[in-house]
Amino acid sequence: MSTGAKKRIMREYNECTADTPAGMKINFDEQNMTEWEILLDGPDQSIYAGGHFKLKMTFPTEYPFKPPVVSFKTKIYHPNVSNDDKGSMCLGMLRADEWKPPNKVVAVLRLIQALLIEPNADDAIEPSIANEYKENRKEFEKNAKDWVKRYAK
Amino acid sequence: MSSPSPIPPPNDRRSSRASSNASQPGPGSSSNATSSLDVASEPSDLLVVGGPPSSPSPLALRASNSPSSKRRKSRVEKIPPDLHLLEYVSPCDSNLVCLICHAPFGKPVRLVCDHYFCRDCLDHAWEAQQDGHKTCPTCRNRVDVDREPLSVPRILENMLDELVVKCPNSRLGCEWSDQRANVQDHVMLYCEYTLVECGSYDCRFPVSQKDFHKGCLHYTVNCEHCHTSLMRRDLEEHQTTACPNKSTSCPHCATEVLRVELKAHIKDVCARAIVPCPGAIVGCTFVAERTEVWLHERSCPMATMAPHFREQQTRLERNEAKLEPLARRVVILEDGLSNITNMLYPANDNASSFPVTNPLDPNNADAFPPAPLVPTPDFRLPPASLHDSLREEVSRIATALTEVEGRASMMIINDGQRFKDELLHTNANINNMRVQLHWLMSTTLQQRTANSASNSTSGRAGSGATASTSAPSGSTTQGAARNRSGAAGPGVTGHSPFRRLSDSTRQDTKL
């Protein structure tokens, strides 16, 4: 990773600490600055309220020309988060062909938070959950709350 | 972030020196001298330790305009500062920031879509675009490679030049900071901390420009205070900041102490060091200089209690440490107990119905499986309850055993009785037979004696009356036939009523 990229990550971190979205905490390791651990509280107005989610954001070597990789370490019942041990999240600006170098990490964090409040079922990674979200919202909310209780307390 | 040294690594320099050598052949004999000198210095690429390598002789210094000194100049080449890595004194206007590196533009360029980037960032971004089309990193507009990137307005460059930056060597101690326009001149010409190659011929280590005139400082010396070996270059810094045996003054009370003892001094002794009240472990929040804390201690109830609390704390910790192995041992013992219980009642069914089978029945030979091998648990200090339960088990086994034994002996007695009865019957029968045999024998004997008596009379009569040869033979056959009838007649026909009688008597005895 080039010095420029490291400087940029450092700047992004400073920007994030200055303007952290509510309910988020970033654990930053000076030694390994390409992996951020993010602690995210379920937004109050969402069905994930009360849950505490752990996320990992990994910056590739080609950053900022390639998007950072976001993955949920805590299991979450969400159409846009893969339901496996990776918990990867890949949509919108995080997609490799959508990513632009000027995008900021703060914007990524805000996107994650917005997705918890309003899942994007049309761009889902888990089709079954997306179907449930579209057709049987009650069941979806019940499952999601159940998972919050089970995994995210 | 480490700012890279403005001098490239030694290898690069060596190769660059070689190329410059090749490109600037010195004229005449002096060039010969250089090349021979070069040959002499080449094997000593290794660092010579133990003493200062000879610094340039006055002769060599005087020959400053010789090609060899030119060559040296080329080795002292400095690298211009990288504008991307400069440290800015104050945060700059966000309009002057490149969206890719998030730092003020280095060499700004403009695209047709009116987006601005550093020239280097744009090149990197285009490198990362695989499909070969160059697009604007912000809006993805196709870039016309022939026309773009465009130059930027002069005013933008001026604003960037006016930004105040620190010297790239600030980490080495340079305190210069000025407008960015001047940074190149500063680093290339004036900064004393810019690294250049050591003045000695056979030394490749970098040295600050300000130390260049001191000759080579890259040899190993021992610090006279702590006997650490280190480079001469680092000695001063070592003695002022690191050497443990050099005395230094306490930052609080200005007492002179050895550096190695400074920490202990501040922690335990220094009268002016800021320390908390000893009652802090039980909640006293008083924090002040040590002398004040001493005064405070006399009145603070928590400080007087602190030693007791500390003692309790250590005792508690000790007990907890002891508790842990005990708990582990209890687990082991419980495991052992459950093993034993399983062995006793394999299916764990009702414990009272101990399987009672006929131990003498060969079909039931495998009713008692061989006792499984049980790993003997660690019974070094069995707690009382475990001991009791084990004892209970053992007594239960003992009663079960006596029960089985009683049943077995009962069965043996019963069977013995039956055998005895049968034996009596057999005996009686045998006696009966013997009686009958006796009777038969006696009848046979009687008949035989009677026969022999008649035989002798008829023989006497035959020899007397007829005296024929056939007579005795006829009489013997007659006698034999009689004999036979005497043996068979009474045995089969004549005595059958007796036998029946005897049969009935035997039945009587049997009943």
XYZ file of C-alpha atoms in Angstrom:
664
model
C 0.000 0.000 0.000
C 1.388 3.314 -0.981
C 2.135 6.094 1.416
C -0.484 8.231 -0.262
C -3.179 5.634 0.394
C -2.145 5.357 4.031
C -2.277 9.106 4.374
C -5.699 9.119 2.852
C -6.947 6.412 5.229
C -5.548 8.394 8.118
C -7.357 11.490 6.872
C -10.565 9.506 6.432
C -10.273 8.296 9.992
C -9.773 11.807 11.295
C -12.782 12.928 9.342
C -14.841 10.049 10.731
C -13.892 10.781 14.321
C -14.738 14.436 13.809
C -18.122 13.561 12.352
C -19.100 10.052 13.446
C -22.706 9.151 12.603
C -24.776 8.676 15.768
C -24.582 5.218 17.346
C -21.278 4.315 15.736
C -17.878 3.728 17.187
C -14.715 3.065 15.243
C -11.855 1.049 16.651
C -8.771 2.000 14.763
C -5.462 0.257 15.043
C -2.473 2.378 14.120
C -0.459 -0.757 13.338
C -2.989 -2.176 10.943
C -4.897 0.783 9.658
C -6.387 -1.061 6.699
C -8.825 -2.924 8.935
C -11.329 -0.944 10.910
C -13.637 -2.425 13.454
C -16.925 -0.604 13.639
C -19.423 -0.992 16.466
C -22.846 -0.002 15.313
C -26.023 0.300 17.369
C -29.224 -0.557 15.556
C -30.860 2.776 14.661
C -33.771 3.590 16.953
C -36.309 3.976 14.164
C -35.369 0.627 12.597
C -36.370 -2.931 13.474
C -32.770 -3.494 14.554
C -33.103 -1.083 17.486
C -31.420 -2.391 20.589
C -28.947 -4.565 18.712
C -25.215 -4.008 18.732
C -23.519 -4.991 15.515
C -19.856 -5.465 14.875
C -18.619 -4.662 11.405
C -15.281 -4.875 9.715
C -14.177 -2.504 7.039
C -11.152 -3.591 5.042
C -9.320 -1.255 2.732
C -7.811 -3.010 -0.274
C -4.276 -2.289 -1.384
C -5.608 -0.340 -4.343
C -7.645 1.987 -2.145
C -8.896 4.629 -2.947
C -9.240 3.260 -6.450
C -11.052 0.161 -5.201
C -13.917 0.292 -2.689
C -13.464 -0.703 0.953
C -14.991 -4.083 1.846
C -17.689 -4.019 4.505
C -18.693 -7.169 6.360
C -20.978 -7.811 9.318
C -19.270 -9.852 12.015
C -22.542 -10.060 13.922
C -25.245 -12.040 12.153
C -28.066 -9.903 10.914
C -31.325 -10.736 9.131
C -31.144 -8.291 6.289
C -31.739 -8.635 2.523
C -28.527 -6.775 1.699
C -26.199 -8.670 4.019
C -25.094 -12.168 3.050
C -26.298 -14.798 5.481
C -23.003 -16.668 5.915
C -19.912 -16.353 8.061
C -18.647 -13.517 5.866
C -21.688 -11.280 6.318
C -20.582 -9.301 3.319
C -22.432 -6.260 2.118
C -22.087 -5.216 -1.454
C -24.306 -2.643 -2.987
C -24.538 0.917 -4.114
C -21.258 2.752 -3.887
C -19.534 -0.307 -2.402
C -19.768 -2.148 -5.709
C -16.471 -2.178 -7.562
C -18.009 -0.695 -10.703
C -19.895 1.953 -8.783
C -17.064 3.063 -6.569
C -15.371 6.367 -7.221
C -12.125 7.436 -5.594
C -13.643 10.661 -4.260
C -16.184 8.730 -2.154
C -15.660 9.189 1.537
C -15.745 6.624 4.311
C -18.216 8.735 6.250
C -20.584 8.380 3.320
C -20.123 4.594 3.447
C -20.961 4.585 7.139
C -24.072 6.654 6.516
C -25.098 4.276 3.736
C -24.830 1.309 6.113
C -26.954 3.087 8.672
C -29.541 4.060 6.087
C -29.751 0.459 4.902
C -30.526 -0.742 8.396
C -33.409 1.704 8.541
C -34.640 0.996 5.017
C -33.375 -2.245 3.428
C -33.023 -2.181 -0.324
C -34.913 -5.284 -1.454
C -34.393 -4.577 -5.158
C -30.637 -4.888 -4.866
C -30.550 -7.828 -2.477
C -27.842 -10.361 -1.874
C -30.257 -12.711 -0.070
C -33.257 -13.193 -2.419
C -35.312 -15.208 0.077
C -35.108 -12.523 2.729
C -35.833 -9.877 0.114
C -38.959 -11.758 -0.971
C -40.088 -12.021 2.578
C -39.416 -8.333 3.044
C -41.555 -7.497 0.031
C -44.397 -9.943 0.504
C -44.617 -10.749 4.174
C -43.314 -7.782 6.052
C -44.647 -8.976 9.422
C -42.802 -12.262 9.200
C -39.640 -10.444 8.122
C -39.801 -8.073 11.063
C -40.423 -10.936 13.443
C -37.399 -12.846 12.125
C -35.183 -9.802 12.155
C -36.113 -8.983 15.741
C -35.598 -12.582 16.682
C -32.086 -12.532 15.228
C -31.318 -9.268 16.982
C -32.274 -10.922 20.252
C -30.308 -14.044 19.474
C -27.088 -12.625 18.018
C -26.856 -8.904 18.562
C -27.484 -8.410 22.268
C 3.194 8.397 8.604
C 6.843 8.129 7.876
C 8.140 10.683 5.497
C 10.611 8.914 3.286
C 14.110 10.195 3.358
C 14.724 12.512 0.470
C 17.792 10.432 -0.400
C 17.188 7.158 -2.228
C 18.514 3.948 -0.674
C 22.254 3.244 -0.980
C 21.908 0.774 -3.821
C 20.333 3.351 -6.071
C 23.049 5.745 -5.283
C 25.742 3.268 -6.052
C 24.247 2.510 -9.424
C 23.714 6.164 -10.148
C 27.298 6.800 -9.210
C 28.393 4.070 -11.548
C 26.418 5.539 -14.390
C 27.722 9.003 -13.702
C 31.205 7.518 -13.662
C 30.622 6.061 -17.033
C 29.180 9.212 -18.446
C 31.909 11.530 -17.121
C 35.233 10.027 -17.939
C 37.878 12.226 -16.364
C 40.665 13.450 -18.600
C 44.188 12.027 -18.504
C 46.084 10.800 -15.500
C 43.655 12.111 -12.915
C 41.003 9.836 -14.307
C 43.403 6.941 -13.913
C 43.969 7.964 -10.338
C 40.240 7.967 -9.687
C 39.670 4.598 -11.140
C 42.499 3.106 -9.093
C 41.108 4.785 -6.025
C 37.753 3.357 -6.902
C 39.198 -0.112 -7.115
C 40.848 0.333 -3.750
C 37.661 1.478 -2.092
C 35.335 -0.989 -3.736
C 36.072 -4.064 -1.522
C 35.560 -2.022 1.607
C 31.859 -1.739 0.953
C 31.509 -3.489 4.255
C 31.261 -1.235 7.223
C 34.585 -0.942 8.993
C 34.036 -0.694 12.705
C 36.443 0.118 15.448
C 37.784 3.454 14.405
C 37.140 6.425 12.185
C 38.027 5.689 8.611
C 40.535 8.160 7.396
C 38.803 11.383 6.556
C 39.713 13.053 3.316
C 43.306 14.138 3.459
C 44.128 17.821 3.001
C 45.503 16.908 -0.371
C 42.244 15.416 -1.451
C 40.348 18.379 -0.095
C 42.575 20.764 -1.945
C 41.917 18.971 -5.208
C 38.384 20.172 -5.096
C 38.077 20.723 -8.796
C 39.357 17.295 -9.760
C 36.918 14.879 -11.437
C 36.891 12.734 -8.303
C 35.411 15.559 -6.271
C 32.870 16.106 -9.036
C 31.918 12.512 -8.699
C 31.476 12.996 -4.977
C 29.238 15.959 -5.605
C 27.016 13.803 -7.746
C 26.716 11.345 -4.902
C 25.472 14.078 -2.605
C 22.485 14.558 -4.808
C 19.387 15.607 -2.927
C 15.897 14.603 -3.739
C 13.293 17.343 -4.039
C 10.498 17.088 -1.488
C 7.332 15.223 -2.419
C 4.518 17.754 -2.288
C 2.037 15.025 -1.362
C 3.808 14.166 1.833
C 4.289 17.636 3.211
C 2.853 18.479 6.551
C 0.696 21.555 6.560
C 0.703 23.920 9.487
C -2.977 24.705 9.368
C -5.886 22.833 7.800
C -6.439 24.188 4.354
C -9.527 25.182 2.469
C -11.458 22.144 1.302
C -11.564 23.577 -2.215
C -7.827 23.138 -2.482
C -7.983 19.453 -1.593
C -7.613 16.658 -4.127
C -10.547 14.291 -3.885
C -8.325 11.250 -4.327
C -5.513 11.812 -1.846
C -7.496 14.188 0.381
C -4.467 16.432 0.607
C -3.896 19.845 -0.959
C -3.175 19.479 -4.646
C 0.419 18.707 -5.473
C 0.531 19.581 -9.127
C -3.107 20.313 -9.938
C -4.609 19.500 -13.328
C -8.090 20.021 -14.675
C -10.316 17.827 -16.791
C -12.865 19.052 -19.292
C -15.638 18.205 -16.865
C -14.086 20.787 -14.522
C -12.882 18.316 -11.944
C -9.464 18.949 -10.443
C -6.924 16.380 -9.276
C -3.261 16.049 -8.507
C -1.406 14.958 -11.601
C -0.005 11.906 -9.741
C -3.382 10.889 -8.297
C -4.981 11.076 -11.706
C -2.247 8.871 -13.174
C -2.741 6.345 -10.376
C -6.479 6.342 -10.902
C -6.075 5.748 -14.611
C -3.598 2.951 -13.915
C -6.250 1.211 -11.851
C -8.870 1.435 -14.620
C -8.506 -1.866 -16.407
C -10.622 -1.359 -19.482
C -8.223 1.118 -21.014
C -10.714 3.971 -21.198
C -9.616 6.887 -19.158
C -12.493 8.444 -17.301
C -12.872 11.159 -14.748
C -12.700 9.567 -11.289
C -15.558 11.771 -10.121
C -18.087 11.836 -12.953
C -16.842 9.010 -15.212
C -16.794 11.235 -18.250
C -14.577 9.869 -20.989
C -11.293 11.740 -21.136
C -9.802 12.891 -24.386
C -6.223 11.768 -23.932
C -4.877 14.134 -26.544
C -6.274 17.288 -24.995
C -6.488 16.500 -21.342
C -5.472 17.051 -18.650
C -5.693 20.788 -18.959
C -3.721 23.341 -17.011
C -5.284 25.046 -14.030
C -5.871 28.744 -13.447
C -2.924 30.629 -12.124
C -4.849 31.732 -9.071
C -5.235 28.168 -7.890
C -1.513 27.571 -8.108
C -0.858 30.773 -6.227
C -3.196 29.794 -3.447
C -1.491 26.449 -3.166
C 1.920 28.074 -3.097
C 0.859 30.256 -0.221
C -0.011 27.361 2.038
C 2.351 27.177 4.985
C 4.156 23.861 5.350
C 6.696 22.390 7.709
C 10.092 21.253 6.536
C 9.996 17.579 5.485
C 12.944 17.075 7.842
C 10.994 18.349 10.848
C 11.229 14.897 12.355
C 15.010 15.156 12.321
C 14.855 18.474 14.111
C 14.407 21.172 11.483
C 12.011 23.827 12.683
C 11.635 25.658 9.419
C 8.146 26.333 8.159
C 7.168 28.664 5.398
C 5.099 28.947 2.243
C 5.030 25.899 0.071
C 6.632 27.732 -2.822
C 9.861 27.929 -0.869
C 10.049 24.378 0.383
C 12.037 23.072 -2.539
C 14.719 25.716 -2.184
C 14.862 25.154 1.536
C 15.340 21.402 1.266
C 17.707 21.517 -1.658
C 19.888 24.369 -0.490
C 19.503 25.474 3.085
C 18.077 22.787 5.335
C 20.813 21.497 7.614
C 18.952 18.303 8.279
C 18.710 17.117 4.712
C 20.488 13.800 4.529
C 23.511 13.561 2.303
C 26.004 10.794 1.906
C 28.843 10.654 4.356
C 31.983 12.557 3.375
C 34.245 9.579 3.853
C 35.254 7.699 0.725
C 34.257 4.219 1.762
C 31.180 4.986 3.787
C 27.721 4.938 2.318
C 25.671 5.969 5.322
C 23.608 9.135 5.144
C 24.447 12.026 7.370
C 22.748 15.323 8.063
C 24.166 18.148 6.043
C 25.127 19.991 9.230
C 27.320 17.083 10.329
C 28.953 16.646 6.967
C 32.022 18.680 7.900
C 32.653 16.568 11.008
C 33.952 13.748 8.857
C 32.652 10.228 9.042
C 30.669 9.520 12.179
C 29.684 6.006 11.177
C 31.971 3.963 13.340
C 31.158 2.149 16.530
C 31.978 3.645 19.895
C 31.096 2.681 23.419
C 29.169 5.081 25.572
C 31.481 5.788 28.498
C 28.567 5.764 30.931
C 26.609 2.651 30.060
C 29.037 0.769 27.762
C 26.451 0.294 25.073
C 28.081 0.211 21.685
C 26.559 2.516 19.135
C 27.491 4.713 16.247
C 29.412 7.846 16.889
C 26.708 9.771 15.078
C 24.107 8.726 17.648
C 26.287 9.180 20.713
C 25.260 12.717 21.594
C 21.608 12.013 21.261
C 22.020 8.846 23.278
C 23.712 10.674 26.101
C 21.202 13.472 26.260
C 18.055 11.395 25.981
C 18.589 7.685 26.497
C 21.754 6.663 28.359
C 20.567 5.071 31.609
C 23.741 5.849 33.543
C 23.835 9.517 32.733
C 22.480 11.743 35.441
C 19.489 13.818 34.600
C 17.351 16.167 36.581
C 13.961 15.131 37.850
C 11.278 17.065 35.972
C 9.362 17.670 39.222
C 11.885 18.486 41.948
C 15.036 19.217 39.916
C 17.067 16.681 41.910
C 19.881 15.104 39.932
C 19.307 11.364 39.545
C 20.566 8.749 37.151
C 18.193 8.274 34.261
C 17.767 4.606 35.051
C 16.535 5.543 38.513
C 14.323 8.374 37.410
C 11.169 6.316 37.174
C 11.608 4.822 40.640
C 12.426 8.279 41.975
C 9.241 9.785 40.599
C 7.171 6.804 41.646
C 8.341 6.461 45.235
C 10.528 9.311 46.397
C 10.135 12.591 44.589
C 8.511 15.067 46.979
C 6.951 17.111 44.217
C 5.632 14.375 42.002
C 1.880 14.310 41.635
C 0.597 11.130 43.269
C -2.805 9.928 44.392
C -3.714 9.368 48.046
C -2.933 5.792 49.146
C -6.644 5.499 49.943
C -7.361 5.666 46.224
C -7.988 1.920 46.105
C -11.010 2.422 48.339
C -12.240 5.550 46.635
C -10.291 8.559 47.889
C -9.984 10.974 45.004
C -7.316 13.206 46.502
C -4.428 13.743 44.071
C -1.640 16.193 44.804
C 2.103 16.586 45.266
C 3.640 13.959 47.471
C 4.314 16.345 50.390
C 0.687 17.382 50.424
C -0.423 13.794 50.184
C 1.655 13.001 53.266
C -0.224 15.681 55.189
C -3.531 14.536 53.795
C -2.798 10.916 54.713
C -2.961 11.677 58.438
C -6.499 12.943 58.202
C -7.815 10.675 55.477
C -9.768 7.742 56.937
C -9.518 5.892 53.685
C -5.739 6.126 53.669
C -5.572 4.617 57.160
C -7.861 1.823 56.095
C -6.027 1.184 52.859
C -3.424 -1.295 54.204
C -6.150 -3.451 55.708
C -8.095 -3.416 52.497
C -5.007 -4.279 50.560
C -4.327 -7.188 52.880
C -7.898 -8.403 52.531
C -7.584 -8.082 48.823
C -4.451 -10.217 48.686
C -6.033 -12.775 50.983
C -9.103 -12.899 48.792
C -6.978 -13.393 45.717
C -4.994 -16.103 47.444
C -8.173 -17.931 48.437
C -9.598 -17.659 44.995
C -6.415 -19.092 43.603
C -6.710 -22.000 46.019
C -10.376 -22.504 45.239
C -9.765 -23.110 41.591
C -7.794 -26.393 41.888
C -10.273 -27.594 44.494
C -13.187 -27.009 42.192
C -11.349 -28.870 39.462
C -10.743 -31.785 41.817
C -14.435 -31.931 42.754
C -15.272 -32.204 39.083
C -12.823 -35.079 38.722
C -14.319 -36.871 41.694
C -17.843 -36.406 40.451
C -16.802 -37.880 37.144
C -15.306 -40.854 38.936
C -18.485 -41.346 40.931
C -20.714 -41.242 37.901
C -18.404 -43.760 36.251
C -18.838 -46.108 39.171
C -22.591 -45.649 39.179
C -22.748 -46.410 35.491
C -20.717 -49.509 36.016
C -23.066 -50.693 38.741
C -26.322 -50.032 36.919
C -25.485 -49.982 33.254
C -28.918 -49.008 31.995
C -29.587 -47.045 35.141
C -32.885 -48.945 35.648
C -34.463 -49.520 39.069
C -31.638 -50.185 41.401
C -33.531 -52.631 43.687
C -34.070 -55.316 41.038
C -30.574 -56.547 40.936
C -30.468 -59.117 38.154
C -30.878 -62.479 39.881
C -30.327 -65.414 37.564
C -29.576 -68.981 38.243
C -25.848 -69.027 38.478
C -25.831 -72.797 37.895
C -27.743 -72.561 34.652
C -25.254 -72.836 31.836
C -27.589 -70.901 29.548
C -27.243 -67.905 31.770
C -23.502 -68.057 31.918
C -23.176 -64.638 30.345
C -25.751 -62.992 32.605
C -22.874 -61.452 34.536
C -20.704 -59.595 32.077
C -17.134 -59.103 33.112
C -16.771 -55.905 35.118
C -15.716 -53.044 32.810
C -12.412 -51.421 33.495
C -13.078 -48.143 35.199
C -10.427 -45.475 35.183
C -9.604 -44.964 38.781
C -10.286 -41.330 39.612
C -7.959 -39.247 41.646
C -9.078 -40.202 45.146
C -6.496 -38.345 47.116
C -8.759 -36.243 49.268
C -12.339 -37.492 48.867
C -14.846 -35.125 50.413
C -17.026 -36.686 53.122
C -20.184 -36.826 51.025
C -18.489 -38.615 48.164
C -16.918 -41.017 50.593
C -20.281 -41.790 52.177
C -22.009 -42.392 48.909
C -19.211 -44.686 47.831
C -19.522 -46.611 51.071
C -23.260 -46.911 50.524
C -22.639 -48.365 47.110
C -20.215 -50.872 48.487
C -22.642 -52.019 51.221
C -25.373 -52.332 48.616
C -23.113 -54.539 46.544
C -22.337 -56.577 49.674
C -26.033 -57.235 50.463
C -26.685 -58.133 46.875
C -23.835 -60.565 47.010
C -25.103 -62.272 50.217
C -28.537 -62.509 48.675
C -27.161 -64.239 45.602
C -25.106 -66.514 47.810
C -28.177 -67.472 49.894
C -30.173 -68.286 46.797
C -27.368 -70.343 45.398
C -26.883 -72.409 48.568
C -30.667 -72.921 48.884
C -30.764 -74.246 45.408
C -27.861 -76.547 46.098
C -29.576 -77.904 49.234
C -32.843 -78.515 47.369
C -31.131 -80.319 44.562
C -29.042 -82.379 47.002
C -32.203 -83.476 48.730
C -33.694 -84.644 45.488
C -30.571 -86.520 44.577
C -30.532 -88.163 47.945
C -34.111 -89.386 47.472
C -33.361 -90.763 44.078
C -30.318 -92.493 45.430
C -32.514 -94.162 48.057
C -34.887 -95.356 45.372
C -32.089 -96.797 43.355
C -30.715 -98.513 46.406
C -34.097 -100.008 47.153
C -34.418 -101.243 43.586
C -31.005 -102.756 43.655
C -31.907 -104.560 46.855
C -35.088 -105.771 45.260
C -33.184 -107.111 42.303
C -30.720 -108.762 44.546
C -33.537 -110.490 46.388
C -35.038 -111.713 43.153
C -31.680 -112.872 41.850
C -31.079 -114.696 45.038
C -34.439 -116.365 44.773
C -33.763 -117.382 41.185
C -30.343 -118.656 42.021
C -31.692 -120.708 44.849
C -34.442 -122.243 42.638
C -31.903 -123.116 39.964
C -29.649 -124.686 42.515
C -32.581 -126.623 43.913
C -33.561 -127.913 40.475
C -29.983 -128.792 39.627
C -29.568 -130.807 42.784
C -32.901 -132.478 42.114
C -31.845 -133.262 38.525
C -28.531 -134.690 39.490
C -30.262 -136.901 42.009
C -32.767 -138.256 39.402
C -29.947 -138.558 36.844
C -27.903 -140.745 39.090
C -30.930 -142.983 39.814
C -31.936 -143.297 36.115
C -28.323 -143.895 35.116
C -28.076 -146.588 37.641
C -31.373 -148.042 36.377
C -30.320 -147.719 32.662
C -26.991 -149.380 33.123
C -28.702 -151.915 35.184
C -31.789 -152.537 32.980
C -31.059 -151.824 29.292
C -27.242 -151.240 29.122
C -27.555 -149.871 25.603
C -25.152 -147.270 24.284
C -27.934 -145.052 23.188
C -29.572 -145.089 26.553
C -27.139 -142.822 28.344
C -27.056 -140.441 25.469
C -30.849 -140.345 25.372
C -31.008 -139.900 29.056
C -28.497 -137.050 28.939
C -30.529 -135.287 26.288
C -33.605 -135.901 28.297
C -31.863 -134.606 31.385
C -30.631 -131.590 29.479
C -34.087 -130.931 28.212
C -35.378 -131.217 31.674
C -32.700 -128.979 32.894
C -33.628 -126.459 30.306
C -37.250 -126.646 31.203
C -36.236 -126.397 34.823
C -34.175 -123.274 34.111
C -36.632 -121.650 31.764
C -39.915 -122.991 33.028
C -39.903 -121.633 36.494
C -37.950 -118.440 35.395
C -40.422 -117.401 32.707
C -43.763 -119.042 33.354
C -43.736 -120.455 36.806
C -42.359 -117.339 38.542
C -44.187 -114.623 36.657
C -46.801 -114.187 39.364
C -43.951 -113.616 41.862
C -42.364 -111.040 39.811
C -45.598 -109.247 39.438
C -45.911 -109.464 43.091
C -42.465 -108.117 43.549
C -43.287 -105.354 41.038
C -46.267 -104.399 43.107
C -44.163 -104.432 46.251
C -41.600 -102.258 44.587
C -44.329 -99.840 43.595
C -45.400 -99.848 47.171
C -41.960 -98.940 48.365
C -41.720 -96.317 45.779
C -44.931 -94.770 46.895
